Amino acid sequence: MGGLIYRELYIGRKFYITNILVVLLFILMCSLVRLSMICGNLAHLDKETFEIIDPITYYVFTYLVAYGAFSILDDPGVILSDYRSNWRIFAYSLPVTPVKRVLVKYIIKLGAFCIAMTLSIINGCIIAAFTGRTFGTEQILNFFLLVNFWLIVDILRTPMMLRAKSEKGFQMSGMAGYFIVMAAIMFPLLGKVTMIVAEISIAAESNDISDDDSMFMLQQRMGEFLSNLHNKVLVWMPLLTAAILIVGFIICVLVLKRREN
């Protein structure tokens, strides 16, 4: 088991080290920008401009860095290397069960999750301190929301990559995971927007509402919908993370067993 873990880490070392260094660099850069807004050149911004930039930098610096940190969970390089070196064929001759092979990948994935979450929390605490905000449970649950995006992509990509029979098929499988997840997110939202637009159009015709007021109503309705949806699902994010990991593990084991048979 230890040898397999070392092998996976050795093959993916460049990806992991590069990603961690990039995240650390972004944490430093974001911290310096916020520090400049307190006692540097950006501290001279007028009040109106500051009130616009302050929340934007807070949310972008907190969650964009976290999103980048959690990308460490999604490394197709090891699977691609195994394909190119024919390791997948050689592995059939080893006394290693599909369960153990998948378990190795998920041990590394859990380790990457702990590192990414730690970096995200450190960055979140720094940005919160510089902006005079509190950092707590809600922000951590939002991090789990970002984690789940990457894990859902992974749960779709990895089995398709393991079943790919050509390098082109491997690459197509990698892109398919992103497209499927984004489509699953965007299509329901577009459907909700269409429904709200239809309701506002009917109300505008009967009440003589201007285009500007209609746009404001659309923004308000979508904001309320997304806020309510966010509040309802947020508390379940850690449980969803555990469920996704378990389901992903089972699917990968089944795919490997099917390939061996």
mmCIF file of N, CA and C in Angstrom, residues 36-114:
data_model
loop_
_atom_site.group_PDB
_atom_site.id
_atom_site.type_symbol
_atom_site.label_atom_id
_atom_site.label_comp_id
_atom_site.label_asym_id
_atom_site.label_seq_id
_atom_site.Cartn_x
_atom_site.Cartn_y
_atom_site.Cartn_z
ATOM 1 N N SER A 36 -2.823 46.930 1.533
ATOM 2 C CA SER A 36 -2.664 48.225 0.884
ATOM 3 C C SER A 36 -3.920 49.073 1.022
ATOM 4 N N MET A 37 -5.082 48.419 1.098
ATOM 5 C CA MET A 37 -6.330 49.155 1.273
ATOM 6 C C MET A 37 -6.464 49.718 2.685
ATOM 7 N N ILE A 38 -5.608 49.233 3.598
ATOM 8 C CA ILE A 38 -5.642 49.719 4.978
ATOM 9 C C ILE A 38 -4.593 50.801 5.211
ATOM 10 N N CYS A 39 -3.356 50.513 4.762
ATOM 11 C CA CYS A 39 -2.276 51.456 5.071
ATOM 12 C C CYS A 39 -1.334 51.694 3.899
ATOM 13 N N GLY A 40 -1.788 51.402 2.681
ATOM 14 C CA GLY A 40 -0.951 51.605 1.512
ATOM 15 C C GLY A 40 -1.568 52.587 0.535
ATOM 16 N N ASN A 41 -1.182 52.454 -0.726
ATOM 17 C CA ASN A 41 -1.690 53.366 -1.764
ATOM 18 C C ASN A 41 -3.198 53.310 -1.912
ATOM 19 N N LEU A 42 -3.776 52.110 -1.761
ATOM 20 C CA LEU A 42 -5.221 51.960 -1.945
ATOM 21 C C LEU A 42 -6.023 52.504 -0.763
ATOM 22 N N ALA A 43 -5.329 52.895 0.307
ATOM 23 C CA ALA A 43 -6.031 53.462 1.464
ATOM 24 C C ALA A 43 -6.574 54.857 1.171
ATOM 25 N N HIS A 44 -6.119 55.443 0.062
ATOM 26 C CA HIS A 44 -6.553 56.803 -0.280
ATOM 27 C C HIS A 44 -7.786 56.811 -1.190
ATOM 28 N N LEU A 45 -8.384 55.645 -1.416
ATOM 29 C CA LEU A 45 -9.594 55.596 -2.229
ATOM 30 C C LEU A 45 -10.715 56.375 -1.553
ATOM 31 N N ASP A 46 -11.542 57.016 -2.372
ATOM 32 C CA ASP A 46 -12.681 57.727 -1.787
ATOM 33 C C ASP A 46 -13.687 56.716 -1.239
ATOM 34 N N LYS A 47 -14.551 57.177 -0.355
ATOM 35 C CA LYS A 47 -15.456 56.295 0.364
ATOM 36 C C LYS A 47 -16.370 55.506 -0.568
ATOM 37 N N GLU A 48 -16.885 56.171 -1.605
ATOM 38 C CA GLU A 48 -17.807 55.500 -2.532
ATOM 39 C C GLU A 48 -17.109 54.366 -3.273
ATOM 40 N N THR A 49 -15.892 54.629 -3.757
ATOM 41 C CA THR A 49 -15.137 53.597 -4.463
ATOM 42 C C THR A 49 -14.779 52.451 -3.528
ATOM 43 N N PHE A 50 -14.386 52.778 -2.312
ATOM 44 C CA PHE A 50 -14.021 51.753 -1.337
ATOM 45 C C PHE A 50 -15.203 50.841 -1.024
ATOM 46 N N GLU A 51 -16.391 51.425 -0.880
ATOM 47 C CA GLU A 51 -17.579 50.621 -0.562
ATOM 48 C C GLU A 51 -17.938 49.661 -1.690
ATOM 49 N N ILE A 52 -17.536 49.997 -2.919
ATOM 50 C CA ILE A 52 -17.773 49.100 -4.047
ATOM 51 C C ILE A 52 -16.719 47.998 -4.089
ATOM 52 N N ILE A 53 -15.448 48.388 -3.911
ATOM 53 C CA ILE A 53 -14.338 47.445 -4.044
ATOM 54 C C ILE A 53 -14.238 46.504 -2.846
ATOM 55 N N ASP A 54 -14.566 46.999 -1.660
ATOM 56 C CA ASP A 54 -14.389 46.209 -0.435
ATOM 57 C C ASP A 54 -15.091 44.851 -0.484
ATOM 58 N N PRO A 55 -16.406 44.778 -0.732
ATOM 59 C CA PRO A 55 -17.046 43.456 -0.757
ATOM 60 C C PRO A 55 -16.585 42.592 -1.928
ATOM 61 N N ILE A 56 -16.287 43.239 -3.065
ATOM 62 C CA ILE A 56 -15.829 42.464 -4.221
ATOM 63 C C ILE A 56 -14.511 41.760 -3.908
ATOM 64 N N THR A 57 -13.555 42.510 -3.356
ATOM 65 C CA THR A 57 -12.261 41.907 -3.034
ATOM 66 C C THR A 57 -12.397 40.855 -1.932
ATOM 67 N N TYR A 58 -13.308 41.080 -0.994
ATOM 68 C CA TYR A 58 -13.478 40.097 0.085
ATOM 69 C C TYR A 58 -13.934 38.750 -0.473
ATOM 70 N N TYR A 59 -15.009 38.772 -1.254
ATOM 71 C CA TYR A 59 -15.556 37.512 -1.762
ATOM 72 C C TYR A 59 -14.647 36.870 -2.804
ATOM 73 N N VAL A 60 -14.081 37.679 -3.688
ATOM 74 C CA VAL A 60 -13.200 37.128 -4.723
ATOM 75 C C VAL A 60 -11.945 36.537 -4.092
ATOM 76 N N PHE A 61 -11.314 37.265 -3.200
ATOM 77 C CA PHE A 61 -10.074 36.790 -2.587
ATOM 78 C C PHE A 61 -10.312 35.565 -1.703
ATOM 79 N N THR A 62 -11.462 35.521 -1.045
ATOM 80 C CA THR A 62 -11.742 34.391 -0.148
ATOM 81 C C THR A 62 -12.080 33.132 -0.932
ATOM 82 N N TYR A 63 -12.997 33.248 -1.892
ATOM 83 C CA TYR A 63 -13.527 32.045 -2.533
ATOM 84 C C TYR A 63 -12.815 31.669 -3.826
ATOM 85 N N LEU A 64 -12.226 32.636 -4.513
ATOM 86 C CA LEU A 64 -11.467 32.279 -5.714
ATOM 87 C C LEU A 64 -10.196 31.524 -5.338
ATOM 88 N N VAL A 65 -9.551 31.952 -4.277
ATOM 89 C CA VAL A 65 -8.367 31.233 -3.795
ATOM 90 C C VAL A 65 -8.755 29.823 -3.348
ATOM 91 N N ALA A 66 -9.889 29.709 -2.639
ATOM 92 C CA ALA A 66 -10.347 28.389 -2.199
ATOM 93 C C ALA A 66 -10.667 27.495 -3.397
ATOM 94 N N TYR A 67 -11.318 28.075 -4.406
ATOM 95 C CA TYR A 67 -11.643 27.308 -5.620
ATOM 96 C C TYR A 67 -10.365 26.786 -6.276
ATOM 97 N N GLY A 68 -9.350 27.642 -6.348
ATOM 98 C CA GLY A 68 -8.079 27.207 -6.917
ATOM 99 C C GLY A 68 -7.397 26.157 -6.061
ATOM 100 N N ALA A 69 -7.509 26.305 -4.736
ATOM 101 C CA ALA A 69 -6.875 25.332 -3.838
ATOM 102 C C ALA A 69 -7.497 23.948 -4.000
ATOM 103 N N PHE A 70 -8.810 23.906 -4.158
ATOM 104 C CA PHE A 70 -9.481 22.614 -4.259
ATOM 105 C C PHE A 70 -9.290 21.948 -5.626
ATOM 106 N N SER A 71 -8.719 22.677 -6.582
ATOM 107 C CA SER A 71 -8.415 22.056 -7.870
ATOM 108 C C SER A 71 -7.340 20.990 -7.723
ATOM 109 N N ILE A 72 -6.646 20.991 -6.577
ATOM 110 C CA ILE A 72 -5.633 19.972 -6.327
ATOM 111 C C ILE A 72 -6.257 18.585 -6.212
ATOM 112 N N LEU A 73 -7.565 18.540 -5.968
ATOM 113 C CA LEU A 73 -8.266 17.255 -5.885
ATOM 114 C C LEU A 73 -8.424 16.593 -7.252
ATOM 115 N N ASP A 74 -8.234 17.360 -8.298
ATOM 116 C CA ASP A 74 -8.571 16.880 -9.646
ATOM 117 C C ASP A 74 -7.298 16.787 -10.486
ATOM 118 N N ASP A 75 -6.582 15.664 -10.368
ATOM 119 C CA ASP A 75 -5.348 15.467 -11.121
ATOM 120 C C ASP A 75 -5.475 14.255 -12.040
ATOM 121 N N PRO A 76 -5.722 14.487 -13.335
ATOM 122 C CA PRO A 76 -5.813 13.375 -14.278
ATOM 123 C C PRO A 76 -4.452 12.894 -14.763
ATOM 124 N N GLY A 77 -3.371 13.576 -14.312
ATOM 125 C CA GLY A 77 -2.039 13.267 -14.830
ATOM 126 C C GLY A 77 -1.579 11.853 -14.529
ATOM 127 N N VAL A 78 -1.913 11.340 -13.342
ATOM 128 C CA VAL A 78 -1.484 9.994 -12.972
ATOM 129 C C VAL A 78 -2.169 8.954 -13.853
ATOM 130 N N ILE A 79 -3.463 9.130 -14.070
ATOM 131 C CA ILE A 79 -4.195 8.179 -14.922
ATOM 132 C C ILE A 79 -3.662 8.223 -16.347
ATOM 133 N N LEU A 80 -3.354 9.428 -16.844
ATOM 134 C CA LEU A 80 -2.801 9.562 -18.193
ATOM 135 C C LEU A 80 -1.423 8.912 -18.279
ATOM 136 N N SER A 81 -0.604 9.104 -17.253
ATOM 137 C CA SER A 81 0.714 8.477 -17.226
ATOM 138 C C SER A 81 0.599 6.958 -17.214
ATOM 139 N N ASP A 82 -0.351 6.441 -16.440
ATOM 140 C CA ASP A 82 -0.577 4.994 -16.410
ATOM 141 C C ASP A 82 -0.984 4.469 -17.782
ATOM 142 N N TYR A 83 -1.785 5.253 -18.481
ATOM 143 C CA TYR A 83 -2.228 4.832 -19.812
ATOM 144 C C TYR A 83 -1.057 4.803 -20.789
ATOM 145 N N ARG A 84 -0.257 5.861 -20.784
ATOM 146 C CA ARG A 84 0.847 5.956 -21.740
ATOM 147 C C ARG A 84 1.937 4.923 -21.480
ATOM 148 N N SER A 85 2.136 4.565 -20.216
ATOM 149 C CA SER A 85 3.187 3.598 -19.882
ATOM 150 C C SER A 85 2.685 2.161 -19.842
ATOM 151 N N ASN A 86 1.384 1.979 -20.144
ATOM 152 C CA ASN A 86 0.757 0.650 -20.091
ATOM 153 C C ASN A 86 0.774 0.058 -18.678
ATOM 154 N N TRP A 87 0.842 0.945 -17.681
ATOM 155 C CA TRP A 87 0.799 0.469 -16.300
ATOM 156 C C TRP A 87 -0.504 -0.257 -16.002
ATOM 157 N N ARG A 88 -1.576 0.188 -16.623
ATOM 158 C CA ARG A 88 -2.877 -0.419 -16.347
ATOM 159 C C ARG A 88 -2.877 -1.899 -16.720
ATOM 160 N N ILE A 89 -2.172 -2.232 -17.798
ATOM 161 C CA ILE A 89 -2.081 -3.633 -18.216
ATOM 162 C C ILE A 89 -1.153 -4.401 -17.274
ATOM 163 N N PHE A 90 0.001 -3.793 -16.939
ATOM 164 C CA PHE A 90 0.960 -4.439 -16.045
ATOM 165 C C PHE A 90 0.350 -4.666 -14.662
ATOM 166 N N ALA A 91 -0.500 -3.737 -14.216
ATOM 167 C CA ALA A 91 -1.075 -3.828 -12.874
ATOM 168 C C ALA A 91 -1.926 -5.075 -12.688
ATOM 169 N N TYR A 92 -2.459 -5.633 -13.801
ATOM 170 C CA TYR A 92 -3.271 -6.851 -13.692
ATOM 171 C C TYR A 92 -2.446 -8.040 -13.195
ATOM 172 N N SER A 93 -1.122 -7.992 -13.408
ATOM 173 C CA SER A 93 -0.262 -9.100 -12.981
ATOM 174 C C SER A 93 0.167 -8.966 -11.530
ATOM 175 N N LEU A 94 -0.158 -7.852 -10.895
ATOM 176 C CA LEU A 94 0.233 -7.624 -9.505
ATOM 177 C C LEU A 94 -0.856 -8.113 -8.554
ATOM 178 N N PRO A 95 -0.457 -8.539 -7.360
ATOM 179 C CA PRO A 95 -1.453 -8.992 -6.372
ATOM 180 C C PRO A 95 -2.121 -7.808 -5.671
ATOM 181 N N VAL A 96 -2.680 -6.921 -6.484
ATOM 182 C CA VAL A 96 -3.336 -5.723 -5.958
ATOM 183 C C VAL A 96 -4.772 -5.715 -6.445
ATOM 184 N N THR A 97 -5.703 -5.715 -5.531
ATOM 185 C CA THR A 97 -7.113 -5.751 -5.889
ATOM 186 C C THR A 97 -7.581 -4.373 -6.359
ATOM 187 N N PRO A 98 -8.667 -4.324 -7.138
ATOM 188 C CA PRO A 98 -9.231 -3.028 -7.536
ATOM 189 C C PRO A 98 -9.562 -2.140 -6.346
ATOM 190 N N VAL A 99 -10.014 -2.759 -5.245
ATOM 191 C CA VAL A 99 -10.346 -1.977 -4.051
ATOM 192 C C VAL A 99 -9.110 -1.261 -3.526
ATOM 193 N N LYS A 100 -7.983 -1.984 -3.469
ATOM 194 C CA LYS A 100 -6.760 -1.378 -2.959
ATOM 195 C C LYS A 100 -6.250 -0.288 -3.892
ATOM 196 N N ARG A 101 -6.352 -0.509 -5.197
ATOM 197 C CA ARG A 101 -5.882 0.491 -6.160
ATOM 198 C C ARG A 101 -6.691 1.777 -6.059
ATOM 199 N N VAL A 102 -7.995 1.647 -5.903
ATOM 200 C CA VAL A 102 -8.846 2.839 -5.767
ATOM 201 C C VAL A 102 -8.642 3.474 -4.393
ATOM 202 N N LEU A 103 -8.450 2.639 -3.372
ATOM 203 C CA LEU A 103 -8.241 3.156 -2.018
ATOM 204 C C LEU A 103 -7.008 4.059 -1.969
ATOM 205 N N VAL A 104 -5.957 3.689 -2.696
ATOM 206 C CA VAL A 104 -4.748 4.507 -2.753
ATOM 207 C C VAL A 104 -5.069 5.896 -3.291
ATOM 208 N N LYS A 105 -5.836 5.940 -4.384
ATOM 209 C CA LYS A 105 -6.197 7.228 -4.984
ATOM 210 C C LYS A 105 -7.016 8.075 -4.011
ATOM 211 N N TYR A 106 -7.901 7.440 -3.254
ATOM 212 C CA TYR A 106 -8.766 8.202 -2.361
ATOM 213 C C TYR A 106 -8.047 8.609 -1.079
ATOM 214 N N ILE A 107 -7.037 7.865 -0.662
ATOM 215 C CA ILE A 107 -6.214 8.312 0.465
ATOM 216 C C ILE A 107 -5.482 9.594 0.088
ATOM 217 N N ILE A 108 -4.928 9.615 -1.123
ATOM 218 C CA ILE A 108 -4.244 10.816 -1.614
ATOM 219 C C ILE A 108 -5.237 11.956 -1.783
ATOM 220 N N LYS A 109 -6.423 11.622 -2.255
ATOM 221 C CA LYS A 109 -7.452 12.659 -2.445
ATOM 222 C C LYS A 109 -7.850 13.280 -1.094
ATOM 223 N N LEU A 110 -7.967 12.460 -0.064
ATOM 224 C CA LEU A 110 -8.304 12.985 1.264
ATOM 225 C C LEU A 110 -7.170 13.852 1.808
ATOM 226 N N GLY A 111 -5.928 13.427 1.554
ATOM 227 C CA GLY A 111 -4.794 14.248 1.967
ATOM 228 C C GLY A 111 -4.787 15.590 1.261
ATOM 229 N N ALA A 112 -5.067 15.571 -0.054
ATOM 230 C CA ALA A 112 -5.135 16.816 -0.826
ATOM 231 C C ALA A 112 -6.271 17.697 -0.325
ATOM 232 N N PHE A 113 -7.390 17.074 0.047
ATOM 233 C CA PHE A 113 -8.524 17.831 0.590
ATOM 234 C C PHE A 113 -8.130 18.543 1.880
ATOM 235 N N CYS A 114 -7.421 17.851 2.771
ATOM 236 C CA CYS A 114 -7.009 18.459 4.041
ATOM 237 C C CYS A 114 -6.068 19.636 3.805
#
